[in-house]
mmCIF file of C-alpha atoms in Angstrom:
data_model
loop_
_atom_site.group_PDB
_atom_site.id
_atom_site.type_symbol
_atom_site.label_atom_id
_atom_site.label_comp_id
_atom_site.label_asym_id
_atom_site.label_seq_id
_atom_site.Cartn_x
_atom_site.Cartn_y
_atom_site.Cartn_z
ATOM 1 C CA MET V 1 99.066 81.712 81.823
ATOM 2 C CA ILE V 2 97.633 83.167 85.030
ATOM 3 C CA PRO V 3 96.289 86.677 84.313
ATOM 4 C CA VAL V 4 97.829 89.195 86.717
ATOM 5 C CA LEU V 5 96.631 92.791 86.899
ATOM 6 C CA GLU V 6 98.438 95.331 89.072
ATOM 7 C CA ALA V 7 96.881 98.356 90.773
ATOM 8 C CA VAL V 8 98.942 101.173 92.291
ATOM 9 C CA PRO V 9 96.454 103.528 93.978
ATOM 10 C CA ASN V 10 97.846 106.807 95.371
ATOM 11 C CA PHE V 11 96.034 108.259 98.385
ATOM 12 C CA SER V 12 96.259 111.797 99.756
ATOM 13 C CA ALA V 13 97.114 110.624 103.270
ATOM 14 C CA GLY V 14 100.735 110.083 104.191
ATOM 15 C CA ARG V 15 100.521 110.840 107.915
ATOM 16 C CA ASP V 16 97.922 108.312 109.036
ATOM 17 C CA ARG V 17 99.410 104.852 109.553
ATOM 18 C CA PRO V 18 96.184 103.341 110.924
ATOM 19 C CA LEU V 19 94.391 104.384 107.727
ATOM 20 C CA LEU V 20 97.124 102.821 105.600
ATOM 21 C CA ASP V 21 96.711 99.581 107.560
ATOM 22 C CA ARG V 22 92.956 99.677 106.966
ATOM 23 C CA LEU V 23 93.486 100.169 103.246
ATOM 24 C CA ILE V 24 95.864 97.210 103.110
ATOM 25 C CA ARG V 25 93.400 94.980 104.973
ATOM 26 C CA ALA V 26 90.552 96.051 102.702
ATOM 27 C CA ALA V 27 92.490 94.905 99.630
ATOM 28 C CA GLU V 28 93.583 91.645 101.249
ATOM 29 C CA ASP V 29 90.071 90.878 102.500
ATOM 30 C CA ARG V 30 88.886 90.871 98.889
ATOM 31 C CA GLY V 31 91.578 88.466 97.750
ATOM 32 C CA ALA V 32 94.235 90.841 96.419
ATOM 33 C CA ASP V 33 97.910 90.227 97.148
ATOM 34 C CA VAL V 34 99.426 93.431 98.578
ATOM 35 C CA LEU V 35 103.045 93.575 97.438
ATOM 36 C CA ASP V 36 104.068 96.942 98.856
ATOM 37 C CA ALA V 37 102.779 99.934 100.803
ATOM 38 C CA SER V 38 104.516 103.172 101.677
ATOM 39 C CA ALA V 39 103.665 106.624 103.029
ATOM 40 C CA ASP V 40 105.464 109.957 102.979
ATOM 41 C CA ALA V 41 104.602 112.695 105.475
ATOM 42 C CA ASP V 42 106.026 115.620 103.477
ATOM 43 C CA HIS V 43 104.187 114.607 100.322
ATOM 44 C CA ASN V 44 101.272 113.581 102.571
ATOM 45 C CA ARG V 45 100.695 110.677 100.234
ATOM 46 C CA ALA V 46 100.448 106.902 100.501
ATOM 47 C CA VAL V 47 100.906 104.337 97.740
ATOM 48 C CA ILE V 48 99.795 100.702 97.765
ATOM 49 C CA THR V 49 100.735 98.074 95.172
ATOM 50 C CA PHE V 50 98.523 95.015 94.868
ATOM 51 C CA VAL V 51 97.962 92.320 92.260
ATOM 52 C CA GLY V 52 95.474 89.605 91.392
ATOM 53 C CA PRO V 53 93.019 88.473 88.722
ATOM 54 C CA PRO V 54 91.217 91.407 87.083
ATOM 55 C CA ASP V 55 87.912 90.864 88.915
ATOM 56 C CA VAL V 56 89.662 90.756 92.310
ATOM 57 C CA VAL V 57 91.726 93.854 91.569
ATOM 58 C CA GLU V 58 88.672 95.759 90.368
ATOM 59 C CA GLU V 59 86.671 94.838 93.473
ATOM 60 C CA SER V 60 89.572 95.789 95.749
ATOM 61 C CA ALA V 61 90.027 99.134 94.025
ATOM 62 C CA VAL V 62 86.385 100.068 94.558
ATOM 63 C CA ALA V 63 86.552 99.048 98.224
ATOM 64 C CA LEU V 64 89.661 101.171 98.801
ATOM 65 C CA ALA V 65 88.026 104.140 97.095
ATOM 66 C CA GLU V 66 85.039 103.884 99.438
ATOM 67 C CA LEU V 67 87.366 103.867 102.431
ATOM 68 C CA ALA V 68 89.357 106.838 101.122
ATOM 69 C CA VAL V 69 86.228 108.928 100.584
ATOM 70 C CA GLU V 70 85.076 108.117 104.099
ATOM 71 C CA ALA V 71 88.414 108.861 105.806
ATOM 72 C CA ILE V 72 90.187 111.647 103.857
ATOM 73 C CA ASP V 73 89.123 115.313 103.759
ATOM 74 C CA LEU V 74 91.092 117.307 101.207
ATOM 75 C CA ARG V 75 89.926 120.590 102.734
ATOM 76 C CA GLU V 76 92.357 119.803 105.552
ATOM 77 C CA HIS V 77 95.088 118.255 103.415
ATOM 78 C CA ARG V 78 98.525 119.869 103.109
ATOM 79 C CA GLY V 79 101.436 118.334 101.248
ATOM 80 C CA VAL V 80 103.989 119.130 98.561
ATOM 81 C CA HIS V 81 102.681 116.602 96.014
ATOM 82 C CA PRO V 82 100.055 117.720 93.448
ATOM 83 C CA ARG V 83 96.650 116.097 94.084
ATOM 84 C CA ILE V 84 92.990 116.426 93.152
ATOM 85 C CA GLY V 85 91.477 113.507 95.067
ATOM 86 C CA ALA V 86 91.417 111.530 98.291
ATOM 87 C CA LEU V 87 92.056 108.564 96.013
ATOM 88 C CA ASP V 88 94.106 110.710 93.679
ATOM 89 C CA VAL V 89 95.352 108.301 91.045
ATOM 90 C CA LEU V 90 94.396 104.716 90.246
ATOM 91 C CA PRO V 91 96.580 103.164 87.527
ATOM 92 C CA LEU V 92 96.001 99.594 86.349
ATOM 93 C CA VAL V 93 98.932 97.744 84.790
ATOM 94 C CA PRO V 94 98.754 94.470 82.798
ATOM 95 C CA LEU V 95 101.598 92.307 84.112
ATOM 96 C CA VAL V 96 101.025 88.692 83.007
ATOM 97 C CA GLY V 97 98.580 87.104 80.586
ATOM 98 C CA LEU V 98 96.756 90.372 79.868
ATOM 99 C CA THR V 99 96.845 92.911 77.065
ATOM 100 C CA MET V 100 96.715 96.663 77.451
ATOM 101 C CA ASP V 101 93.223 96.563 75.936
ATOM 102 C CA GLU V 102 92.121 94.276 78.771
ATOM 103 C CA ALA V 103 93.669 96.608 81.360
ATOM 104 C CA ARG V 104 91.898 99.497 79.674
ATOM 105 C CA ALA V 105 88.580 97.636 79.938
ATOM 106 C CA SER V 106 89.229 97.077 83.654
ATOM 107 C CA ALA V 107 89.986 100.778 84.122
ATOM 108 C CA ARG V 108 86.751 101.764 82.393
ATOM 109 C CA ARG V 109 84.721 99.336 84.519
ATOM 110 C CA VAL V 110 86.318 100.600 87.727
ATOM 111 C CA GLY V 111 85.757 104.215 86.702
ATOM 112 C CA GLU V 112 82.081 103.557 86.063
ATOM 113 C CA ARG V 113 81.729 101.960 89.499
ATOM 114 C CA LEU V 114 83.583 104.790 91.244
ATOM 115 C CA ALA V 115 81.117 107.256 89.767
ATOM 116 C CA ALA V 116 77.971 105.159 90.264
ATOM 117 C CA GLU V 117 78.717 103.466 93.611
ATOM 118 C CA VAL V 118 81.285 105.671 95.379
ATOM 119 C CA GLY V 119 80.047 109.051 94.176
ATOM 120 C CA LEU V 120 83.279 110.384 92.671
ATOM 121 C CA PRO V 121 83.849 112.432 89.521
ATOM 122 C CA VAL V 122 86.180 110.395 87.303
ATOM 123 C CA TYR V 123 88.862 111.384 84.809
ATOM 124 C CA PHE V 124 90.428 108.747 82.566
ATOM 125 C CA TYR V 125 94.084 109.100 81.635
ATOM 126 C CA GLY V 126 96.868 107.178 79.908
ATOM 127 C CA GLU V 127 95.617 104.309 77.764
ATOM 128 C CA SER V 128 92.091 104.501 79.215
ATOM 129 C CA SER V 129 91.336 108.047 78.015
ATOM 130 C CA GLU V 130 89.631 108.942 74.733
ATOM 131 C CA PRO V 131 91.815 109.391 72.764
ATOM 132 C CA PRO V 132 94.540 107.522 74.649
ATOM 133 C CA GLY V 133 97.458 109.485 76.055
ATOM 134 C CA ARG V 134 95.958 112.089 78.388
ATOM 135 C CA ARG V 135 98.551 113.174 80.970
ATOM 136 C CA LEU V 136 98.051 113.462 84.692
ATOM 137 C CA ALA V 137 99.712 116.873 84.763
ATOM 138 C CA GLU V 138 96.920 118.470 82.745
ATOM 139 C CA LEU V 139 94.263 116.970 85.025
ATOM 140 C CA ARG V 140 95.940 117.988 88.302
ATOM 141 C CA ARG V 141 96.866 121.532 87.368
ATOM 142 C CA GLY V 142 95.846 123.793 90.247
ATOM 143 C CA GLY V 143 95.138 120.825 92.537
ATOM 144 C CA PHE V 144 91.949 120.053 94.420
ATOM 145 C CA GLU V 145 91.387 123.758 95.025
ATOM 146 C CA SER V 146 91.007 124.384 91.271
ATOM 147 C CA LEU V 147 88.073 121.943 91.159
ATOM 148 C CA ALA V 148 86.391 122.794 94.447
ATOM 149 C CA ARG V 149 84.177 125.616 93.169
ATOM 150 C CA GLY V 150 83.703 124.409 89.621
ATOM 151 C CA PHE V 151 85.365 122.479 86.843
ATOM 152 C CA PRO V 152 87.779 124.635 84.799
ATOM 153 C CA GLU V 153 87.217 125.154 81.109
ATOM 154 C CA GLY V 154 88.042 121.978 79.207
ATOM 155 C CA ARG V 155 88.357 119.863 82.361
ATOM 156 C CA ARG V 156 84.898 118.504 82.934
ATOM 157 C CA PRO V 157 85.191 114.910 84.213
ATOM 158 C CA ASP V 158 84.567 111.985 81.898
ATOM 159 C CA LEU V 159 82.056 110.564 84.390
ATOM 160 C CA LEU V 160 79.878 112.188 87.052
ATOM 161 C CA PRO V 161 77.674 110.408 89.585
ATOM 162 C CA GLN V 162 74.019 110.323 88.620
ATOM 163 C CA GLY V 163 72.168 113.413 89.810
ATOM 164 C CA TRP V 164 75.398 115.278 90.600
ATOM 165 C CA SER V 165 74.423 118.541 92.296
ATOM 166 C CA HIS V 166 77.838 120.134 92.896
ATOM 167 C CA ALA V 167 79.305 122.742 90.567
ATOM 168 C CA GLY V 168 82.722 121.140 90.971
ATOM 169 C CA ALA V 169 84.368 118.116 92.549
ATOM 170 C CA HIS V 170 83.287 116.138 95.599
ATOM 171 C CA PRO V 171 83.412 118.626 98.498
ATOM 172 C CA SER V 172 85.864 116.593 100.602
ATOM 173 C CA ALA V 173 87.170 113.802 98.328
ATOM 174 C CA GLY V 174 87.711 115.735 95.094
ATOM 175 C CA ALA V 175 87.954 113.633 91.939
ATOM 176 C CA VAL V 176 89.862 110.538 90.872
ATOM 177 C CA CYS V 177 92.108 109.836 87.879
ATOM 178 C CA VAL V 178 91.761 106.251 86.624
ATOM 179 C CA GLY V 179 94.208 104.963 84.056
ATOM 180 C CA ALA V 180 95.734 102.008 82.278
ATOM 181 C CA ARG V 181 99.455 102.135 81.587
ATOM 182 C CA PRO V 182 102.658 100.090 81.223
ATOM 183 C CA LEU V 183 105.037 99.614 84.139
ATOM 184 C CA LEU V 184 106.187 102.927 85.549
ATOM 185 C CA LEU V 185 109.077 103.760 87.853
ATOM 186 C CA ALA V 186 108.159 106.305 90.544
ATOM 187 C CA TRP V 187 111.313 107.366 92.348
ATOM 188 C CA ASN V 188 112.835 110.180 94.336
ATOM 189 C CA VAL V 189 116.497 111.171 94.329
ATOM 190 C CA GLU V 190 117.558 113.147 97.396
ATOM 191 C CA VAL V 191 120.430 115.586 96.831
ATOM 192 C CA GLU V 192 122.338 118.159 98.819
ATOM 193 C CA GLY V 193 124.603 121.099 98.035
ATOM 194 C CA LEU V 194 122.403 122.723 95.360
ATOM 195 C CA SER V 195 120.506 125.973 95.442
ATOM 196 C CA ARG V 196 116.727 125.913 95.088
ATOM 197 C CA ASP V 197 117.070 127.466 91.625
ATOM 198 C CA ALA V 198 119.556 124.776 90.581
ATOM 199 C CA LEU V 199 117.239 122.050 91.887
ATOM 200 C CA GLU V 200 114.324 123.378 89.854
ATOM 201 C CA GLU V 201 116.510 123.816 86.771
ATOM 202 C CA LEU V 202 117.741 120.224 87.102
ATOM 203 C CA ALA V 203 114.183 118.883 87.273
ATOM 204 C CA ARG V 204 113.153 121.020 84.321
ATOM 205 C CA SER V 205 116.083 119.828 82.175
ATOM 206 C CA LEU V 206 115.167 116.175 82.725
ATOM 207 C CA ARG V 207 111.526 116.445 81.620
ATOM 208 C CA GLU V 208 110.364 115.209 78.259
ATOM 209 C CA LYS V 209 108.584 118.474 77.475
ATOM 210 C CA SER V 210 111.851 120.392 78.006
ATOM 211 C CA GLY V 211 113.816 118.156 75.643
ATOM 212 C CA GLY V 212 114.948 115.688 78.296
ATOM 213 C CA PHE V 213 114.134 112.000 78.531
ATOM 214 C CA PRO V 214 111.057 110.680 76.685
ATOM 215 C CA GLY V 215 108.380 109.604 79.146
ATOM 216 C CA LEU V 216 109.961 111.360 82.131
ATOM 217 C CA ARG V 217 108.076 113.680 84.486
ATOM 218 C CA ALA V 218 110.197 115.448 87.110
ATOM 219 C CA LEU V 219 109.608 117.975 89.892
ATOM 220 C CA GLY V 220 112.013 119.564 92.348
ATOM 221 C CA PHE V 221 110.887 119.685 95.995
ATOM 222 C CA VAL V 222 112.325 121.171 99.166
ATOM 223 C CA ARG V 223 110.913 119.008 101.958
ATOM 224 C CA GLY V 224 110.292 119.422 105.644
ATOM 225 C CA PRO V 225 111.957 121.506 108.347
ATOM 226 C CA GLN V 226 115.395 120.181 107.356
ATOM 227 C CA ALA V 227 114.910 121.560 103.820
ATOM 228 C CA LEU V 228 115.763 118.248 102.162
ATOM 229 C CA MET V 229 116.135 118.597 98.402
ATOM 230 C CA GLN V 230 114.503 116.000 96.208
ATOM 231 C CA ILE V 231 114.038 115.310 92.520
ATOM 232 C CA SER V 232 110.737 113.408 92.295
ATOM 233 C CA MET V 233 110.298 111.519 89.030
ATOM 234 C CA ASN V 234 107.873 109.281 87.166
ATOM 235 C CA PHE V 235 109.475 107.353 84.321
ATOM 236 C CA GLU V 236 107.084 105.643 81.917
ATOM 237 C CA ASP V 237 107.432 102.225 80.299
ATOM 238 C CA VAL V 238 110.641 101.076 81.985
ATOM 239 C CA ALA V 239 110.493 97.841 79.992
ATOM 240 C CA ARG V 240 111.471 99.814 76.883
ATOM 241 C CA ARG V 241 113.557 102.674 78.325
ATOM 242 C CA SER V 242 116.612 102.771 80.532
ATOM 243 C CA PRO V 243 115.971 104.189 84.018
ATOM 244 C CA PHE V 244 119.649 103.962 84.905
ATOM 245 C CA GLU V 245 120.462 106.454 82.147
ATOM 246 C CA VAL V 246 118.211 108.916 83.962
ATOM 247 C CA PHE V 247 120.030 108.298 87.246
ATOM 248 C CA GLU V 248 123.414 108.803 85.572
ATOM 249 C CA ALA V 249 122.222 112.100 84.093
ATOM 250 C CA VAL V 250 121.015 113.301 87.496
ATOM 251 C CA GLU V 251 124.269 112.217 89.140
ATOM 252 C CA THR V 252 126.428 113.916 86.518
ATOM 253 C CA ARG V 253 124.617 117.256 86.722
ATOM 254 C CA VAL V 254 124.432 117.282 90.517
ATOM 255 C CA VAL V 255 128.203 116.733 90.762
ATOM 256 C CA GLU V 256 128.919 119.323 88.076
ATOM 257 C CA TRP V 257 126.930 121.887 90.065
ATOM 258 C CA GLY V 258 128.801 121.159 93.291
ATOM 259 C CA GLY V 259 126.317 118.829 95.011
ATOM 260 C CA ARG V 260 125.997 115.133 95.701
ATOM 261 C CA ILE V 261 123.332 112.425 95.733
ATOM 262 C CA VAL V 262 122.385 111.343 99.246
ATOM 263 C CA GLU V 263 120.027 108.447 98.475
ATOM 264 C CA THR V 264 117.505 107.095 96.000
ATOM 265 C CA GLU V 265 114.007 106.023 97.012
ATOM 266 C CA VAL V 266 111.816 103.872 94.782
ATOM 267 C CA VAL V 267 108.087 104.227 95.477
ATOM 268 C CA GLY V 268 106.558 100.781 95.297
ATOM 269 C CA LEU V 269 108.465 97.860 93.798
ATOM 270 C CA ILE V 270 111.862 98.119 92.112
ATOM 271 C CA PRO V 271 111.990 97.088 88.427
ATOM 272 C CA ASP V 272 114.548 94.382 87.654
ATOM 273 C CA ARG V 273 115.998 96.498 84.876
ATOM 274 C CA LEU V 274 117.039 99.338 87.182
ATOM 275 C CA LEU V 275 119.002 97.045 89.488
ATOM 276 C CA LEU V 276 120.473 95.017 86.638
ATOM 277 C CA GLU V 277 121.731 98.069 84.784
ATOM 278 C CA ALA V 278 123.035 99.730 87.929
ATOM 279 C CA GLY V 279 124.797 96.556 89.050
ATOM 280 C CA ALA V 280 126.235 95.890 85.599
ATOM 281 C CA ASP V 281 127.575 99.435 85.406
ATOM 282 C CA ARG V 282 129.082 99.564 88.903
ATOM 283 C CA LEU V 283 130.553 96.046 88.614
ATOM 284 C CA THR V 284 131.667 96.522 84.994
ATOM 285 C CA LEU V 285 129.814 93.274 84.406
ATOM 286 C CA ARG V 286 130.633 91.296 81.274
ATOM 287 C CA GLY V 287 127.633 90.253 79.192
ATOM 288 C CA PRO V 288 124.765 91.689 81.265
ATOM 289 C CA GLY V 289 121.202 90.783 80.312
ATOM 290 C CA MET V 290 118.017 89.330 81.767
ATOM 291 C CA ASP V 291 118.764 85.959 80.164
ATOM 292 C CA ARG V 292 121.723 85.620 82.546
ATOM 293 C CA VAL V 293 119.776 86.446 85.723
ATOM 294 C CA LEU V 294 119.253 83.246 87.713
ATOM 295 C CA GLU V 295 115.860 84.130 89.206
ATOM 296 C CA HIS V 296 114.526 85.214 85.790
ATOM 297 C CA ARG V 297 115.598 81.949 84.155
ATOM 298 C CA LEU V 298 114.273 79.912 87.081
ATOM 299 C CA LEU V 299 110.869 81.601 86.855
ATOM 300 C CA ASN V 300 110.686 80.820 83.127
ATOM 301 C CA HIS V 301 111.676 77.219 83.801
ATOM 302 C CA VAL V 302 108.986 76.736 86.452
ATOM 303 C CA THR V 303 106.362 78.465 84.290
ATOM 304 C CA ASP V 304 107.152 76.189 81.329
ATOM 305 C CA ARG V 305 106.947 73.079 83.523
ATOM 306 C CA VAL V 306 103.575 74.123 84.940
ATOM 307 C CA ALA V 307 102.250 74.789 81.433
ATOM 308 C CA ARG V 308 103.308 71.305 80.285
ATOM 309 C CA GLU V 309 101.646 69.686 83.303
ATOM 310 C CA VAL V 310 98.419 71.578 82.650
ATOM 311 C CA ASP V 311 98.433 70.460 79.015
ATOM 312 C CA LEU V 312 98.923 66.863 80.164
ATOM 313 C CA LEU V 313 96.050 67.216 82.645
ATOM 314 C CA GLU V 314 93.744 68.523 79.936
ATOM 315 C CA ARG V 315 94.586 65.691 77.539
ATOM 316 C CA SER V 316 94.153 63.096 80.296
ATOM 317 C CA VAL V 317 90.817 64.375 81.543
ATOM 318 C CA LEU V 318 88.985 65.263 78.338
ATOM 319 C CA PRO V 319 88.331 61.644 77.188
ATOM 320 C CA HIS V 320 86.627 60.911 80.517
ATOM 321 C CA ARG V 321 84.653 64.075 80.976
ATOM 322 C CA SER V 322 81.265 62.343 80.651
ATOM 323 C CA VAL V 323 81.878 60.318 83.824
ATOM 324 C CA LEU V 324 83.586 62.990 85.892
ATOM 325 C CA PRO V 325 81.748 64.556 88.832
ATOM 326 C CA ALA V 326 80.674 68.107 88.019
ATOM 327 C CA GLU V 327 82.894 69.598 90.727
ATOM 328 C CA VAL V 328 85.969 67.886 89.235
ATOM 329 C CA SER V 329 85.141 69.205 85.771
ATOM 330 C CA ASP V 330 84.657 72.673 87.192
ATOM 331 C CA ALA V 331 87.975 72.533 89.057
ATOM 332 C CA VAL V 332 89.884 71.405 85.962
ATOM 333 C CA ASN V 333 88.191 74.076 83.871
ATOM 334 C CA ARG V 334 89.243 76.766 86.319
ATOM 335 C CA LEU V 335 92.801 75.514 86.436
ATOM 336 C CA VAL V 336 93.413 75.250 82.701
ATOM 337 C CA ARG V 337 91.786 78.602 82.018
ATOM 338 C CA ALA V 338 93.802 80.295 84.733
ATOM 339 C CA LEU V 339 97.122 78.813 83.632
ATOM 340 C CA SER V 340 96.810 79.309 79.892
ATOM 341 C CA ASN V 341 95.940 82.147 77.569
ATOM 342 C CA ARG V 342 94.563 79.644 75.076
ATOM 343 C CA ARG V 343 90.839 79.002 74.687
ATOM 344 C CA PHE V 344 90.159 75.594 76.253
ATOM 345 C CA ARG V 345 87.218 73.363 75.464
ATOM 346 C CA ASP V 346 84.556 73.048 78.114
ATOM 347 C CA LEU V 347 84.982 69.863 80.155
ATOM 348 C CA GLU V 348 81.344 69.524 81.119
ATOM 349 C CA PRO V 349 79.402 66.768 79.276
#
């Protein structure tokens, strides 16, 4: 099976489209496949989603960090979203053919390079921290300004560049949080007709730490000159938890308090489960489930056919490996190793 690692770097620059374009090109130039990119002026934040083999994703992440440090000055940054770095958050997500331990190893390697090569203080969070499970909220408390003059008690970075001479974070680029985690849904629900106090109370009631949904982080924002009201949420491990239940809870409480939902924005890519559950609910669909989704079944069918063809190729080539040109052996080796999580025998004589 082809190993696919996802990176979802968050940058503190949501008002600079040329910079976003440069970041996208930097990832693509190193072989990553950029699946999505978005920017928000009120949050003053940009998010890019890209995938590829672990080595490609790691190299792309370092290149984007270098560009962010060069282009973003947090001393001039204003936005409603909490942040401590120019490259604020760098989560790595194992999608296909990879374990969480392998994603964690990638996160640790990237963190070491960001400290040694880019010159950034590094915090590890999620599955890459020691012990695993450190939350972003505890690292970003007080924002960049809390780290500018010195690291607060108990918040010294996990890694510092060699010979670090500053009392606190990088003077203009702050620090970076590098993590490994499961799939996460980052989404914003825009509402109207609520008071600011009601908005904040709604966000508070949804959070895990307030007895709400496990794995849910929620903040209430009033955005821009039009005073748009928004519940901004991160929902962890959507493969195991129902994001549509969260939406229904938000909808119910907003209506009860005399407001209405205007729209829902998903940051990055939309998980299949959210759309499936929403569609099944609104359509009163009989027998919903991923096994009845055409595209899901088609992908499994194609994947199984490719795996069988690769197995046939391996069995056909191995008896003749002693007479094969080296470049053919190398090409077959690369193919079978990329398309299977089994350990294949070396084809070279």
